[in-house]
Coordinates of C-alpha atoms in Angstrom, one line a residue:
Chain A
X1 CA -28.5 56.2 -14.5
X2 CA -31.7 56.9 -15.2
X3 CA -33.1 57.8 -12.1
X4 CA -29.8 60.0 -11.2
X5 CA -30.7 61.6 -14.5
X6 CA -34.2 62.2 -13.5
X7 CA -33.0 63.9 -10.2
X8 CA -30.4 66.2 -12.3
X9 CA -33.6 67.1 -14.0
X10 CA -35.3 68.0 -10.9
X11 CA -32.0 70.1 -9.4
X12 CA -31.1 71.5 -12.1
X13 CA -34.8 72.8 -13.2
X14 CA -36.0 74.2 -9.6
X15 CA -33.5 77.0 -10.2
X16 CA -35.7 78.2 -12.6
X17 CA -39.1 80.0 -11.8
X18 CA -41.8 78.8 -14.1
X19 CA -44.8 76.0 -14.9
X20 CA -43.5 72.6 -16.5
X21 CA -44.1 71.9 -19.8
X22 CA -46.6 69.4 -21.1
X23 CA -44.1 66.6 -23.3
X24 CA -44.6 63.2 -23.7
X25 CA -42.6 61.0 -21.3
X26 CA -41.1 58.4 -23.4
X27 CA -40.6 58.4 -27.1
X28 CA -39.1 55.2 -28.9
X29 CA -36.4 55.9 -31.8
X30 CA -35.0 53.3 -34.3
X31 CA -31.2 54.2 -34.7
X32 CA -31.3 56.8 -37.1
X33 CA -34.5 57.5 -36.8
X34 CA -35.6 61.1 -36.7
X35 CA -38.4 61.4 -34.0
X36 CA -40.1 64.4 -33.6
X37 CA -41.0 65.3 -29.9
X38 CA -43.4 68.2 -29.4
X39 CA -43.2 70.3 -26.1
X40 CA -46.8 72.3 -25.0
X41 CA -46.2 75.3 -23.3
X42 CA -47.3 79.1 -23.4
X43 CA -43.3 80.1 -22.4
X44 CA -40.0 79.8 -23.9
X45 CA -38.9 76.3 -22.7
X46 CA -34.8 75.0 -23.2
X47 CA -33.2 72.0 -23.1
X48 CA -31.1 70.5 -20.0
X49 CA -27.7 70.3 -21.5
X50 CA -25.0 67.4 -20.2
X51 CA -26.9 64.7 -19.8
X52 CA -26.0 61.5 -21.2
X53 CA -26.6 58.4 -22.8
X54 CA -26.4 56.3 -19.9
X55 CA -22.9 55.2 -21.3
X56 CA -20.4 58.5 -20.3
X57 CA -21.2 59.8 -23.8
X58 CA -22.9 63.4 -24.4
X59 CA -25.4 63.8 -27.2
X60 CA -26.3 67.1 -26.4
X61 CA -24.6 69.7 -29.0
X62 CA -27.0 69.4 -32.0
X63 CA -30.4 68.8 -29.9
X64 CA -30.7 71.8 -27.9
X65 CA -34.0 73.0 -29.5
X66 CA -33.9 76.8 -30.5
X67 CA -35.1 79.1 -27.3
X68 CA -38.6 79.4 -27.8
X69 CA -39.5 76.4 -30.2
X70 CA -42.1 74.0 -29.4
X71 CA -40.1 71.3 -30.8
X72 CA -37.2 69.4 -31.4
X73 CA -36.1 67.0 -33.6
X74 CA -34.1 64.0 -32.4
X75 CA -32.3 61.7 -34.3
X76 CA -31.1 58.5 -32.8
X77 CA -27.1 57.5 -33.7
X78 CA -26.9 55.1 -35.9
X79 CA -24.5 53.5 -33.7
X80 CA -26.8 53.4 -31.1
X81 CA -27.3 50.3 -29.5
X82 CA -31.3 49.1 -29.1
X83 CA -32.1 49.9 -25.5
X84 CA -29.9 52.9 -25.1
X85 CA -31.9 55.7 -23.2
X86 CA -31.9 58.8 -23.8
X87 CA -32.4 61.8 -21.1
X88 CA -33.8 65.3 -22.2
X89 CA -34.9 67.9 -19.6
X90 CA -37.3 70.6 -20.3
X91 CA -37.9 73.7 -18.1
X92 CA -40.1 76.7 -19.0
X93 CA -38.5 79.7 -18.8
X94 CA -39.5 81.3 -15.7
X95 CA -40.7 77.8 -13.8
X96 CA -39.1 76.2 -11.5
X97 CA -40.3 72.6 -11.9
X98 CA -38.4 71.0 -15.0
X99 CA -39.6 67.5 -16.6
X100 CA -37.9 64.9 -18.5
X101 CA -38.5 63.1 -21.8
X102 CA -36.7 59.8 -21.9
X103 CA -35.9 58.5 -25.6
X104 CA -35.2 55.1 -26.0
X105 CA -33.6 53.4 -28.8
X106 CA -35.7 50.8 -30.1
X107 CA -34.8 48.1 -32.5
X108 CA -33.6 44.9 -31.6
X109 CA -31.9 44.0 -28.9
X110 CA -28.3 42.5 -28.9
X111 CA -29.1 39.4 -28.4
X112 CA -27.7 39.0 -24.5
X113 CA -24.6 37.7 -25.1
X114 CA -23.8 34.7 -22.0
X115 CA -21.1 32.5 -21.7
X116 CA -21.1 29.7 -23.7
X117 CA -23.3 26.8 -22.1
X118 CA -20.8 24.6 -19.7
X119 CA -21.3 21.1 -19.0
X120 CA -23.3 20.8 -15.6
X121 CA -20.5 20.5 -13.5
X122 CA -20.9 16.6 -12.4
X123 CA -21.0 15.7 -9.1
X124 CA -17.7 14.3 -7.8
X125 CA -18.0 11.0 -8.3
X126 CA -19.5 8.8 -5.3
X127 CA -16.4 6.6 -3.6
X128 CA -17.6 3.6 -4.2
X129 CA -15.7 0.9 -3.7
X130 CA -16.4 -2.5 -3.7
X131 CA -14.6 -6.2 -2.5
X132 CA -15.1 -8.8 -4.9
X133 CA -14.4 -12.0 -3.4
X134 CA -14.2 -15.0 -4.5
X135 CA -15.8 -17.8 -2.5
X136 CA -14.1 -21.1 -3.2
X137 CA -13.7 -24.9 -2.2
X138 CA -10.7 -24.9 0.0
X139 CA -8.4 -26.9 -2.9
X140 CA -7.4 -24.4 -5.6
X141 CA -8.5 -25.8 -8.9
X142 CA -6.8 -24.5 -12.5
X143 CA -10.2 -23.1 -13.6
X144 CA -10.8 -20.8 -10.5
X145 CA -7.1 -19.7 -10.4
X146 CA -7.4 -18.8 -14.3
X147 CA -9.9 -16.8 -13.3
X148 CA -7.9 -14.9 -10.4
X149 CA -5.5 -14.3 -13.3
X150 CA -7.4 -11.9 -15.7
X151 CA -6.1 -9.1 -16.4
X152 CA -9.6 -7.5 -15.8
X153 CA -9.2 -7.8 -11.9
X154 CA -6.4 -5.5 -12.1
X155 CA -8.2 -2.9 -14.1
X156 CA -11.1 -2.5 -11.3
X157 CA -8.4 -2.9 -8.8
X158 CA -6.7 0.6 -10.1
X159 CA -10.1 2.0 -10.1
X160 CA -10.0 1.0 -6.3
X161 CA -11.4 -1.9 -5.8
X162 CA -10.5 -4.9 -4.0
X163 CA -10.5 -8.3 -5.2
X164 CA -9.4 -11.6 -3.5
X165 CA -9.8 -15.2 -3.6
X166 CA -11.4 -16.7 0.0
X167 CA -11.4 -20.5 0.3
X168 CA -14.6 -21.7 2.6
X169 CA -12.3 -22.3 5.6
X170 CA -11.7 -18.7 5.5
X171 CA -14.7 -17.4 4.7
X172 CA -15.0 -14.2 7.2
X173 CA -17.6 -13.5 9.8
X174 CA -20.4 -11.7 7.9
X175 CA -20.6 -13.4 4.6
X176 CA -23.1 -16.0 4.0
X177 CA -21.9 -19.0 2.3
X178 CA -23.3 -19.1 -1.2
X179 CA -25.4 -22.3 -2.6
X180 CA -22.7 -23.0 -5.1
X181 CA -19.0 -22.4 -5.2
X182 CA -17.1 -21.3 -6.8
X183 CA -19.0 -18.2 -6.3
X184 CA -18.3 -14.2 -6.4
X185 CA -19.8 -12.4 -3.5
X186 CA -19.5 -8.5 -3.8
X187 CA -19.2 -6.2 -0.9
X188 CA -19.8 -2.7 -0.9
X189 CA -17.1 -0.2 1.3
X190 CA -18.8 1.3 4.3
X191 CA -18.5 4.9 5.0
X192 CA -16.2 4.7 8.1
X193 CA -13.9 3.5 4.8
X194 CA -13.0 0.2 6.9
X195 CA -16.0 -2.4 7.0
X196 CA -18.6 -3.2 4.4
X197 CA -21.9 -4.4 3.7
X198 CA -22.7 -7.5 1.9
X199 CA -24.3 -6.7 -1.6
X200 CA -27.4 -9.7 -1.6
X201 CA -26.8 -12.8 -4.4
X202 CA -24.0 -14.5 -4.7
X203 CA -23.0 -14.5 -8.5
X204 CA -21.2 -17.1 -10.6
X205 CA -17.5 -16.6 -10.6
X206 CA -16.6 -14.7 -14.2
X207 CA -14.5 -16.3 -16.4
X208 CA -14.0 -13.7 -19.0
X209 CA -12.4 -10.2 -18.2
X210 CA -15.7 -8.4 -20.4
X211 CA -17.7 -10.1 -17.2
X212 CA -15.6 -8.8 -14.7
X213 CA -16.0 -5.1 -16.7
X214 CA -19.4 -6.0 -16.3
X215 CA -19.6 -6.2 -12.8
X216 CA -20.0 -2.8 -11.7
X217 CA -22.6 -2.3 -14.4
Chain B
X1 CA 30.8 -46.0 14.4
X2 CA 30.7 -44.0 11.3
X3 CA 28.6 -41.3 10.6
X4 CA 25.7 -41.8 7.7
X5 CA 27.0 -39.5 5.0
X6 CA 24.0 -37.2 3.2
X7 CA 24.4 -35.1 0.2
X8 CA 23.7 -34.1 -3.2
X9 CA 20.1 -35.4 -3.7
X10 CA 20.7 -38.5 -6.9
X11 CA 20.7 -38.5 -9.3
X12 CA 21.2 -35.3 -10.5
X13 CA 20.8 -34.3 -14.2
X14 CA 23.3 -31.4 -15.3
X15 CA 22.6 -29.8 -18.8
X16 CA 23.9 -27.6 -20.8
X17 CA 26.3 -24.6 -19.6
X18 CA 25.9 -20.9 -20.5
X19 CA 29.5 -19.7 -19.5
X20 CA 29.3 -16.5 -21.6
X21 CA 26.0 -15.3 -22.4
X22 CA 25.2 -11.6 -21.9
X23 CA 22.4 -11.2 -20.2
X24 CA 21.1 -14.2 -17.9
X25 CA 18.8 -16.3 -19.2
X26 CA 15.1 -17.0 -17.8
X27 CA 14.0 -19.8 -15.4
X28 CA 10.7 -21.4 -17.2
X29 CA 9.7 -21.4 -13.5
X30 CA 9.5 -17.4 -13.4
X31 CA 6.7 -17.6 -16.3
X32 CA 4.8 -20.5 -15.2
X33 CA 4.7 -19.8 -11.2
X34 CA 4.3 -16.0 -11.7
X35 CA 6.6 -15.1 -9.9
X36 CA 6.5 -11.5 -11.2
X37 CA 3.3 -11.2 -10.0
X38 CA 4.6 -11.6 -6.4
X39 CA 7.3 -9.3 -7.2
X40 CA 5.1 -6.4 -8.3
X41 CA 3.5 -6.6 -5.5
X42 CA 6.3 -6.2 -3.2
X43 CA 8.0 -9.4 -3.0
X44 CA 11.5 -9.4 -4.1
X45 CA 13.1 -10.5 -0.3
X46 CA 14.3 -7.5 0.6
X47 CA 14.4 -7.5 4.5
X48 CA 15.2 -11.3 4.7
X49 CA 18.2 -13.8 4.6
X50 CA 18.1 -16.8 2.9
X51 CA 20.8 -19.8 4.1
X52 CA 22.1 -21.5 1.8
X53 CA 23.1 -25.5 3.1
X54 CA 24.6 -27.1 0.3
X55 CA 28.3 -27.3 -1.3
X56 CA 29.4 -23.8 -0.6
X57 CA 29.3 -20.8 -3.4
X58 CA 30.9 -18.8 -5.9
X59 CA 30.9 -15.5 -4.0
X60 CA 32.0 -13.6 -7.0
X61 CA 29.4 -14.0 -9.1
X62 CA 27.8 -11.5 -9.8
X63 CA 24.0 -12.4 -8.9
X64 CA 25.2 -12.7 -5.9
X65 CA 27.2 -8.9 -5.9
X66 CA 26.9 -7.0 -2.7
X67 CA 24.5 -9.3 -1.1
X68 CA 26.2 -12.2 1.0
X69 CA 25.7 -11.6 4.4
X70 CA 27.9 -14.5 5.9
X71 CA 29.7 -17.5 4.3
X72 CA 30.9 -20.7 6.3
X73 CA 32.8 -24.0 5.4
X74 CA 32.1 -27.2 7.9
X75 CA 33.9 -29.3 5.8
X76 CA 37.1 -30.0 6.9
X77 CA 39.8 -29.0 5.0
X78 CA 37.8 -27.2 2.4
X79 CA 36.9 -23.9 1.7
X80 CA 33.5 -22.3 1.1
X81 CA 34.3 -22.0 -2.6
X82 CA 31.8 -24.2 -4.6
X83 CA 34.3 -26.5 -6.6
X84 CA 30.5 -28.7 -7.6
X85 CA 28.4 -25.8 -8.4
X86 CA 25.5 -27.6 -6.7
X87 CA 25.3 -24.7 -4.0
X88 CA 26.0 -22.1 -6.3
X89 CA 23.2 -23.4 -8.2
X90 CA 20.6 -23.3 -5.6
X91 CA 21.8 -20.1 -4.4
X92 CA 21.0 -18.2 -7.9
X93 CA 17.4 -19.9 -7.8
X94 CA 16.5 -18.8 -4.4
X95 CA 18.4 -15.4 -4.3
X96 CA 19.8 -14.3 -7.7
X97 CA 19.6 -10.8 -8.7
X98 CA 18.6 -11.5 -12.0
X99 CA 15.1 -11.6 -12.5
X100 CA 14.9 -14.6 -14.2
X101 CA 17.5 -16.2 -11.9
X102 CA 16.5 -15.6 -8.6
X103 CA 13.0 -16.0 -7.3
X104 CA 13.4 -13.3 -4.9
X105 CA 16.2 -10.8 -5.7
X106 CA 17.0 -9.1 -2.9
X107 CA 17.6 -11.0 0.1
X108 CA 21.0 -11.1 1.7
X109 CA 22.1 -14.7 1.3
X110 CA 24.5 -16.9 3.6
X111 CA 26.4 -20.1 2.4
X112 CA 26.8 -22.7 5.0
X113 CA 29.3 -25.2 3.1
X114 CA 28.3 -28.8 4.7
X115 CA 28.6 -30.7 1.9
X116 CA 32.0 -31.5 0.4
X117 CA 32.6 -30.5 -3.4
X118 CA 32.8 -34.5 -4.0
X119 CA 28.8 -33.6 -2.9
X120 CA 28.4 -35.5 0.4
X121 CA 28.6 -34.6 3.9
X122 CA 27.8 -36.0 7.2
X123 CA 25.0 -35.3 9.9
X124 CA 27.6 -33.7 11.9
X125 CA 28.2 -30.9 9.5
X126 CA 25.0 -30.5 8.5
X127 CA 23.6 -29.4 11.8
X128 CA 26.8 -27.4 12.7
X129 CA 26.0 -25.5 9.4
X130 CA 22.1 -25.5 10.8
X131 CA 23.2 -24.0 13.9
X132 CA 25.6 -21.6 12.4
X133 CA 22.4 -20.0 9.7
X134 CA 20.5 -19.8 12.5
X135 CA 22.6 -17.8 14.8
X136 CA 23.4 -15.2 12.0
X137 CA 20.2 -13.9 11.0
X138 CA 18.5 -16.7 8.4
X139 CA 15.2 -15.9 8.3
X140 CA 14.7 -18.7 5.8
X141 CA 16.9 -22.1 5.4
X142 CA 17.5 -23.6 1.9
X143 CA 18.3 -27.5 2.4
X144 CA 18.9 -29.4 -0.8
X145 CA 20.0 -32.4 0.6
X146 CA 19.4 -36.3 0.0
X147 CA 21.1 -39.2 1.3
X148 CA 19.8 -42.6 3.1
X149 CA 17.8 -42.8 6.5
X150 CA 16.8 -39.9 9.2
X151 CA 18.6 -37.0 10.0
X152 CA 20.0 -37.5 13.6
X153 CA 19.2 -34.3 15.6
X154 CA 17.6 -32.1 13.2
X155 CA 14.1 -32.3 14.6
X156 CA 15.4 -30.7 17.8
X157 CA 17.4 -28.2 15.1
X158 CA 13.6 -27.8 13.2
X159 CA 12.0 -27.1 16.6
X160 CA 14.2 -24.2 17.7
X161 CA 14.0 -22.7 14.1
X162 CA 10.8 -22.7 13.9
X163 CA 10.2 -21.1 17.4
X164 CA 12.5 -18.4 15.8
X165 CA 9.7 -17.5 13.3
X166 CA 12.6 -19.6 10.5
X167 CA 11.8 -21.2 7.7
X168 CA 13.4 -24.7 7.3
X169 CA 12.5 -25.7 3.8
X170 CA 14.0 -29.1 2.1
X171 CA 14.1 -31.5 -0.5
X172 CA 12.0 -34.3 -1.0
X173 CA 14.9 -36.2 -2.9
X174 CA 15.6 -37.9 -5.7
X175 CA 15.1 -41.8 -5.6
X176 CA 11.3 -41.5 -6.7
X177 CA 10.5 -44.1 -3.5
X178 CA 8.0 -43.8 -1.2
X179 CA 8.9 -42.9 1.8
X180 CA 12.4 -41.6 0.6
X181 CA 11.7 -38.3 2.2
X182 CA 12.2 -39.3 5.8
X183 CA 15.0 -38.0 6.3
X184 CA 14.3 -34.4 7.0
X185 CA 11.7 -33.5 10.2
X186 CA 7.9 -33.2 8.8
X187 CA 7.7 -29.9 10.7
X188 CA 10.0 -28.0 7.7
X189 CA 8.7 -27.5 4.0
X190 CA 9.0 -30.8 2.0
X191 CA 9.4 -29.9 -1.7
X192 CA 9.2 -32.0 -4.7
X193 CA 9.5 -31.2 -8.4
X194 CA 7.7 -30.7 -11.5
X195 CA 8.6 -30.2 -15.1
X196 CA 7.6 -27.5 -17.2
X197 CA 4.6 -29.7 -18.5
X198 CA 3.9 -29.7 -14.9
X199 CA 3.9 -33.3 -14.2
X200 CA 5.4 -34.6 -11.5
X201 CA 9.7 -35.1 -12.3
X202 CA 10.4 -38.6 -12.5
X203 CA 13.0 -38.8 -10.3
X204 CA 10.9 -36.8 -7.2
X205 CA 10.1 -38.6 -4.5
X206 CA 6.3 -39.0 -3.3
X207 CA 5.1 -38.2 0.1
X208 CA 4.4 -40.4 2.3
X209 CA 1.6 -40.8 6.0
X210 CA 4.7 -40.2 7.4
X211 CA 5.9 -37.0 5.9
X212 CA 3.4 -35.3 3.3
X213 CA 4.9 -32.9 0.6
X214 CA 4.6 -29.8 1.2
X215 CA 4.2 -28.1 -2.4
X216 CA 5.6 -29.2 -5.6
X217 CA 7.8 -26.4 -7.7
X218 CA 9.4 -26.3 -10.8
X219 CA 12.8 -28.8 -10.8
X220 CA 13.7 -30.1 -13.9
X221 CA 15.6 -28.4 -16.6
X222 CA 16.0 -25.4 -14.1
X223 CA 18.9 -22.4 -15.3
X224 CA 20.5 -20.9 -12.6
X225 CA 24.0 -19.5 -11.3
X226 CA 27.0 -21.7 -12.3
X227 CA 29.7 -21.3 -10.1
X228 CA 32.9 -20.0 -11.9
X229 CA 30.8 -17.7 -13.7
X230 CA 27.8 -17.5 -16.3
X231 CA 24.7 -20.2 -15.9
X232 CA 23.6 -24.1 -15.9
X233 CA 21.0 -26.2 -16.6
X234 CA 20.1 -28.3 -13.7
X235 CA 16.9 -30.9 -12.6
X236 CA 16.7 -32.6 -9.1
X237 CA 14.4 -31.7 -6.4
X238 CA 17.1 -29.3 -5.0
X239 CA 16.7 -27.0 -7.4
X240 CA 12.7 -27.0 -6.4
X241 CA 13.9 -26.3 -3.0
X242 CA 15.6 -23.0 -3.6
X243 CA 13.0 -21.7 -5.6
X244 CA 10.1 -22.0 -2.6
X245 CA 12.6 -20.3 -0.1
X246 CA 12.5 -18.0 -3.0
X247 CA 9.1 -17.8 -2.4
X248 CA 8.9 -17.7 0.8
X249 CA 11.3 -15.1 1.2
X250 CA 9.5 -13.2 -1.4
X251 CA 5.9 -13.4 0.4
X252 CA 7.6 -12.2 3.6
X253 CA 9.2 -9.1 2.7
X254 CA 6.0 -8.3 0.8
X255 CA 4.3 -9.0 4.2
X256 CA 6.4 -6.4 5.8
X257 CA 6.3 -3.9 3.5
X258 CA 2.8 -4.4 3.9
X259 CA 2.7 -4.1 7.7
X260 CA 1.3 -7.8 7.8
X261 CA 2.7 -10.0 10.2
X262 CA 5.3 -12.8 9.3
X263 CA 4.4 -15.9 8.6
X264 CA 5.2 -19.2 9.8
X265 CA 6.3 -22.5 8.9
X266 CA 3.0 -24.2 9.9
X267 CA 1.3 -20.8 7.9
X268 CA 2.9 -22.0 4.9
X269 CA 2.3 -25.0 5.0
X270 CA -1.3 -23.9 5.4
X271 CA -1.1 -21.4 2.5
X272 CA 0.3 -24.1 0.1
X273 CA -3.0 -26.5 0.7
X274 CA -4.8 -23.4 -0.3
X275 CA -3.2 -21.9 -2.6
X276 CA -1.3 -24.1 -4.8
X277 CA -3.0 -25.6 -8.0
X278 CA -4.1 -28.8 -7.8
X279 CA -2.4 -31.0 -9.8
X280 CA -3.1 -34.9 -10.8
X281 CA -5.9 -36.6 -8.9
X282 CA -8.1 -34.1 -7.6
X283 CA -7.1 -33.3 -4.0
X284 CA -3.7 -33.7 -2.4
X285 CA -1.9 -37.1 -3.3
X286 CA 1.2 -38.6 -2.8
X287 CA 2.8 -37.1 -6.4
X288 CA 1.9 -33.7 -5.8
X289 CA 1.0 -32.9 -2.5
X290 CA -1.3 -29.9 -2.5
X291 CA 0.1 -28.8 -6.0
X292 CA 2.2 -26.6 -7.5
X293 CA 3.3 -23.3 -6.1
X294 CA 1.6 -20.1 -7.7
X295 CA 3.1 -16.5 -6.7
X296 CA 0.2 -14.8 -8.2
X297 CA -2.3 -16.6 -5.7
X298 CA 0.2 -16.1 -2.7
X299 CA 0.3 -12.2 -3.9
X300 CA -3.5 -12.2 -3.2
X301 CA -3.2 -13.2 0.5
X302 CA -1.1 -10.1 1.0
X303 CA -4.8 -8.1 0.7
X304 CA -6.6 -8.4 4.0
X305 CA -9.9 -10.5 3.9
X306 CA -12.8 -8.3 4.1
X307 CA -15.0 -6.9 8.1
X308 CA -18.4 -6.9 7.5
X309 CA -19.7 -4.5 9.3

């Protein structure tokens, strides 16, 4: 706005025929403030009417300074909102260049209002997904199949994991054969979402479900 | 020369009768076998047909509603109504709609009536009735039956099933002597019982190096179908033999849902060494075989084992 102002200034004033003023550039004004701006020229100088605050809304009527004064007095709405500019253009009567002084409302700023802070949007979460599986001695003893019972399995298996009880005769090409059994081996899903990778060290097969919650910890 | 006459495994203890009860009561079996576990994870028997050898059935009962596939009498003179309630019996353990009847719940069921409703019948009949449960779609055959010496002709019968991808799957019997099981081909599921302490029933007969048990289920004190309506009390190896074709049935129709293949007799067999509990001395014995069945640890072999890669 400001620079289409400045170039209204410049059209506007080349109709006339006559030297520039001399007036200061940019004058500050607290809201309400009356400000005194002081224009330095041997002719009659007048005010550019129709500009506007930067916001659609003229301010012109009660600041055109009296043809032939050598100053004005300005008086910043009280309304007006730190930071609003503004735009007065001067000509000399008779010249054709015109100038501009810009007044700015000072105070301060409204604070710049932002939307409120959102949680960093979290990263979908990875797909992990891992196989427990229990390495056993081929005969099925009450303690290991207590174990295969608790409810806790079935809570990481509808977070989607796998879990399943392998007896050594079965044990599948790719897992070594832990030192003790029973043991829990865990096995991370691959990315082609088919094969996976064997996490290193055996554990001891959990026996309460708060060490099965503990597993992916 | 008279034929050898077979039939109700002895003795068998009857209990109490439940001839009006509202809702069907619960097999202690369900509970300590977890057979819901099985369930939930697809394995009610939907898909599969369970044959039913014994002393015929009540086809209007209503665990059975909607579900019979076929029904046949070899006894001469006698219809395929269950006038014993032996048959009717075993038929509500392995097949009863009732959750806490029937082990699986959906299979279609046929009753091959071979044994008399006096509870014995001869060799003759019992293949006949073999044969016939074969031909017409039994994907698993039910065989509580007892009686004295080998089974003329069923190993041939056994063979032929089994090639079929069938499940023969019978009772070890009754007489709690060794070797008492002989009378049924080692290449189908042997069964003996336990009680709800699980402990071995007294009256089950141990395996033998001639013919191991297969698995052990629950077979004394056992609530099931009673034939003329309502529900019984019954113990005896047979009514351990229903509830692993139950099982059976069960883990195949999960297996198919799954897109796994079927298994076999020999699989089974195989399963139960691995997956039953091991009960008594450590190891399989005589009393127990490789332990009790356990639907929760069969419902884990339905998840493939894991490719390293």
């Amino acid at each position: 706005m400001r620079a289409t102002s400045a170039t209204l200034v410049c059209l506007l004033a080349g109709l006339l025929a006559a030297a520039p003023p001399d007036v200061p550039k940019a004058v500050t004004a607290e809201p309400g403030e009356l400000v005194r701006v002081v224009i330095k020229t041997d002719s009659q100088v007048g005010t550019l009417r129709n500009f506007t605050d930067g916001t659609g809304q003229p301010f012109w009527g009660e600041l055109i300074a009296p043809k032939g004064q050598r100053h004005f007095v300005f008086q910043a709405p009280k309304t007006a909102k730190p930071g609003t500019e503004y735009v007065i253009g001067w000509w000399a009567a008779g010249e054709l260049e015109g100038v501009a002084t810009t007044i700015t409302v000072g105070g301060t700023p409204d604070p710049i209002v932002k939307p409120p802070p959102v949680d960093p949007v979290k990263p979908p979460p990875v797909t992990e997904s891992y196989y427990f599986a229990v390495i056993r001695p081929n005969q099925m003893t009450q303690d290991v199949a207590d174990a295969l019972k608790l409810p806790a399995w079935k809570e990481l298996e509808a977070k989607g994991h796998v879990y399943k009880d392998i007896p050594v005769k079965e044990l599948p090409e790719g897992i070594p054969l832990p030192a003790t059994l029973p043991a829990l081996v865990m096995l991370k899903k691959n990315a082609d979402g088919k094969t996976w990778t064997v996490v290193p060290g055996a554990k001891p097969l959990p026996t309460t479900d708060d060490a099965i919650r503990g597993l992916l910890k | 020369m008279s034929e050898p006459i077979y039939g109700i495994p002895s003795p068998i203890e009857y209990g109490p009768e439940f001839v009006t009860l509202q809702a069907a009561p619960e097999n202690w079996g369900m509970v300590a076998c977890h057979v819901p576990t099985l369930r939930m994870a697809g394995g009610d028997g939907s898909g599969e047909v369970i044959a039913i050898l014994d002393t015929g059935i009540d086809e209007g009962h209503p665990e059975f509603a909607g579900r019979i596939k076929g029904v046949k009498s070899f006894v001469p003179g006698e219809p395929v109504a269950d006038r014993n309630g032996h048959g009717t019996h075993c038929a509500g353990s392995a097949g009863g709609e009732s959750t806490g009847i029937g082990v699986s719940n959906k299979p279609g069921i046929l009753a091959g009536k071979c044994l008399s409703n006096g509870g014995s019948g001869s060799n003759t009949w019992i293949r006949n009735a073999f044969t016939w449960a074969v031909q017409n779609g039994a994907t698993v055959i039910s065989m509580s039956i007892g009686g004295q010496g080998f089974l003329e002709g069923m190993e041939d019968l056994f063979t032929m099933a089994n090639a079929k991808g069938i499940i023969p799957v019978v009772a070890a019997g009754n007489e709690r002597r060794e070797g008492g099981v002989v009378r049924f081909p080692s290449s189908g599921i042997v069964v003996a019982a336990v009680d709800s302490a699980g402990k071995y029933a007294q009256f089950s007969n141990p395996g033998s190096s001639g013919v191991m048990l297969s698995t052990t289920a629950p077979g004394v004190q056992i609530v099931s179908a009673r034939s003329g309506g309502g529900y019984q009390l019954m113990s005896g190896t047979s009514m351990a033999t229903p509830f692993v074709a139950g099982c059976v049935a069960a883990v195949q129709s999960a297996r198919v849902k799954k897109g796994l293949q079927r298994l076999t007799t020999s699989q089974f067999k195989e399963l139960f060494t691995t997956r039953n509990v091991d009960a008594g001395i450590p190891g399989p014995d005589k009393d127990y075989g490789p332990g009790l069945i356990d639907c929760h640890l069969l419902a884990l072999t339905l998840t493939p084992s894991p490719v390293v890669g």
